[in-house]
Amino acid sequence: MGTIGVWLIGAQGSLASTVVVGARAIARGLAGRGALVTELAEVAKLPLAEFDRLVFGGWDVAPTGLLARARTMTHDDRALPPGLVDALADDLREVEARVRPGVVEGGGPATRALARSAFVGRRTSLAAAAERLGNDLDTFRRTHGLDTVVVVNLASTEPPIALGPEHQRLDRLRQAIQQNRTSRVTASMLYAYAALERGCPYVNFTPSVGIAPPALQELGVKHHVPFYGSDGKTGETLMKTVLAPLFRYRNLEVLSWEGFNILGGGDGRVLADPRHKRSKVRSKGGVIASTLGYAPHAGVAIEYVPSLGNWKTAWDYIHFRGFLGTKMTAQFIWEGCDSILAAPLVLDLVRLTEFAQRKGEAGPMPHLACFFKDPLGVSVHAFTEQVKMLLDYVERHARAARNGAKRRR
Ligand SMILES: NC(=O)c1ccc[n+]([C@@H]2O[C@H](COP(=O)([O-])OP(=O)(O)OC[C@H]3O[C@@H](n4cnc5c(N)ncnc54)[C@H](O)[C@@H]3O)[C@@H](O)[C@H]2O)c1
């Protein structure tokens, strides 16, 4: 195995910075491997890429650099251990130098306001922007002699878009790009298009539309690359998909499940705009009804509290009916550091996606459903059932490797 490129969309955000800090800290022996799913004994059977083989780059549209962001996360947010970012400052500067201007068109009002004029201009046509993005990936691959480049979307959440006929087939999507129909092709779609067109595996960790259009999935299959999404399952929704089966299998009727979230940081600021918030509410909202088999009253509220920085608190109130109709409640409070929860999962996804590509697999990767709030093509949301899909996948590969070794003997 040679070196693997990891190209982060939103490369200077809190999550992306934490991903880079984490990978470089592990590679340099400055941090342990706790919280990585790929380091569980059951999953570590796979020959996955080591952290010192990962080379990072990416796109962003904001002026704040990766190193400055990591420093803010250390000193203001108390999200990263003191001293770690200073110890890795040269590594972070190297990655920052590889961050290329992204596209803002279609990313929504809250992110357009962030973008610096030096980045790809609003008057650049979609076709020219797709070409430029694709060239960035090719240059990255060539310059560093990379075996592959895994592209991961970690950019701010876009407002949702209703998919239309132009999103259903690749020829129609290509036409929409050529005709510069900017209202129908969002930034996250254009990034996914550029990645898949250049044969790069793609993962959407955000609730933005990304890989959802069938036209883009057709492109991934055409170029024989694996892809998946969407929206990393890291906190409140993870708890929901663990707890909902409890109510289902004890035959306790859930009457209402209300979730109240407060968060700060760049994500919180963008989600404060109701147009952007709709994407997050939608991806968080689907898990309860599908696990219970019926739809109780289930609200999801998200509020921006700037002073929280990278920290998030969720309070969930579950009202349920027990034996003889008696009503009871369960409540939980989840207080987490957003990027610290998400970054190891992003690294897991990079390693598992690179492995899938190395094994010649293409198309959606349903075995990765346990990492997502809205897993592509998988209606099972119960966490342990999703984890079983991953473990079955690992076992299939481990068995094939054992049989291959026996045959060679
Ligand atoms: N626990 C988690 O952190 C978690 C879980 C699930 C999903 N997510 C998603 O991950 C994303 C990143 O979260 P974050 O906390 O790092 O947010 P952030 O605001 O700190 O970072 C987002 C970055 O994306 C950049 N960006 C915005 N529009 C862009 C565009 N069009 N092209 C390229 N870059 C663009 C911004 O400049 C910023 O640097 C969000 O969409 C969030 O919803 C995060």
Short mmCIF file of C-alpha atoms and ligand atoms in Angstrom, two decimals, residues 9-16 59-64 69 102-105 107 111-112 114 153-158 187-188 191 205-208 231-235 265-271 280 310 337-343 373, ligand 1:
data_model
loop_
_atom_site.label_atom_id
_atom_site.label_comp_id
_atom_site.label_asym_id
_atom_site.label_seq_id
_atom_site.Cartn_x
_atom_site.Cartn_y
_atom_site.Cartn_z
CA ILE A 9 -14.29 19.82 1.41
CA GLY A 10 -14.50 22.51 4.10
CA ALA A 11 -10.83 21.84 4.92
CA GLN A 12 -10.46 24.78 7.30
CA GLY A 13 -13.55 24.10 9.39
CA SER A 14 -13.59 22.83 12.96
CA LEU A 15 -14.23 19.24 12.01
CA ALA A 16 -11.68 19.13 9.18
CA TRP A 59 -11.12 23.04 -0.59
CA ASP A 60 -12.55 25.86 1.50
CA VAL A 61 -14.06 29.28 0.96
CA ALA A 62 -13.30 31.03 4.26
CA PRO A 63 -10.24 33.14 5.05
CA THR A 64 -9.49 31.53 8.44
CA ARG A 69 -8.81 27.34 13.46
CA GLY A 102 -13.74 26.12 -3.39
CA VAL A 103 -17.05 27.11 -4.95
CA VAL A 104 -19.82 28.95 -3.12
CA GLU A 105 -22.56 28.96 -5.74
CA GLY A 107 -24.07 26.59 -0.97
CA THR A 111 -21.96 30.43 3.51
CA ARG A 112 -21.97 32.91 0.61
CA LEU A 114 -18.26 33.83 4.41
CA ASN A 153 -17.51 16.56 2.37
CA LEU A 154 -17.11 18.41 5.70
CA ALA A 155 -18.34 21.80 4.48
CA SER A 156 -21.13 23.87 6.01
CA THR A 157 -24.64 22.50 5.58
CA GLU A 158 -26.44 23.72 2.47
CA ALA A 187 -21.92 23.35 -4.50
CA SER A 188 -22.02 19.94 -2.77
CA TYR A 191 -17.88 18.76 -5.64
CA PHE A 205 -20.50 13.57 6.13
CA THR A 206 -22.92 16.53 6.00
CA PRO A 207 -26.69 16.78 5.51
CA SER A 208 -26.15 18.64 2.20
CA ASP A 231 -24.72 13.25 7.66
CA GLY A 232 -22.46 11.74 10.29
CA LYS A 233 -24.28 10.19 13.28
CA THR A 234 -22.28 11.43 16.24
CA GLY A 235 -24.44 12.58 19.16
CA GLY A 265 -19.30 27.20 16.34
CA GLY A 266 -19.44 27.66 12.58
CA ASP A 267 -21.95 24.83 12.21
CA GLY A 268 -24.28 26.47 14.74
CA ARG A 269 -23.94 29.84 13.01
CA VAL A 270 -24.85 28.40 9.60
CA LEU A 271 -27.72 26.31 11.02
CA LYS A 280 -30.30 19.15 9.41
CA ASN A 310 -17.53 23.66 19.45
CA CYS A 337 -17.57 18.37 21.76
CA ASP A 338 -18.85 18.20 18.20
CA SER A 339 -15.58 17.82 16.31
CA ILE A 340 -14.06 15.43 18.83
CA LEU A 341 -17.06 13.13 18.37
CA ALA A 342 -17.03 13.35 14.59
CA ALA A 343 -13.32 13.38 13.65
CA LYS A 373 -28.06 9.69 10.22
N1 LIG B 1 -20.35 16.33 15.19
C1 LIG B 1 -20.06 17.03 14.10
O1 LIG B 1 -19.16 17.83 14.10
C2 LIG B 1 -20.86 16.79 12.85
C3 LIG B 1 -21.74 15.70 12.78
C4 LIG B 1 -22.45 15.49 11.60
C5 LIG B 1 -22.31 16.37 10.55
N2 LIG B 1 -21.48 17.44 10.65
C6 LIG B 1 -21.39 18.37 9.53
O2 LIG B 1 -20.04 18.63 9.19
C7 LIG B 1 -19.97 19.94 8.61
C8 LIG B 1 -18.80 20.69 9.20
O3 LIG B 1 -19.02 20.98 10.56
P1 LIG B 1 -18.02 21.98 11.31
O4 LIG B 1 -18.39 21.96 12.73
O5 LIG B 1 -16.61 21.70 10.91
O6 LIG B 1 -18.45 23.39 10.69
P2 LIG B 1 -17.52 24.67 10.45
O7 LIG B 1 -18.44 25.79 10.19
O8 LIG B 1 -16.52 24.79 11.54
O9 LIG B 1 -16.71 24.31 9.13
C9 LIG B 1 -17.28 24.31 7.85
C10 LIG B 1 -16.23 24.73 6.86
O10 LIG B 1 -16.81 24.60 5.54
C11 LIG B 1 -16.41 25.74 4.80
N3 LIG B 1 -17.33 25.93 3.68
C12 LIG B 1 -18.56 26.49 3.69
N4 LIG B 1 -19.08 26.47 2.44
C13 LIG B 1 -18.15 25.88 1.64
C14 LIG B 1 -18.10 25.59 0.27
N5 LIG B 1 -19.11 25.91 -0.56
N6 LIG B 1 -16.99 24.99 -0.22
C15 LIG B 1 -15.93 24.66 0.60
N7 LIG B 1 -15.93 24.94 1.92
C16 LIG B 1 -17.04 25.53 2.43
C17 LIG B 1 -16.42 26.89 5.80
O11 LIG B 1 -15.66 27.96 5.33
C18 LIG B 1 -15.81 26.20 7.03
O12 LIG B 1 -14.39 26.30 7.02
C19 LIG B 1 -21.33 20.59 8.80
O13 LIG B 1 -22.10 20.46 7.62
C20 LIG B 1 -21.94 19.74 9.90
O14 LIG B 1 -23.36 19.75 9.88
C21 LIG B 1 -20.74 17.66 11.77
#
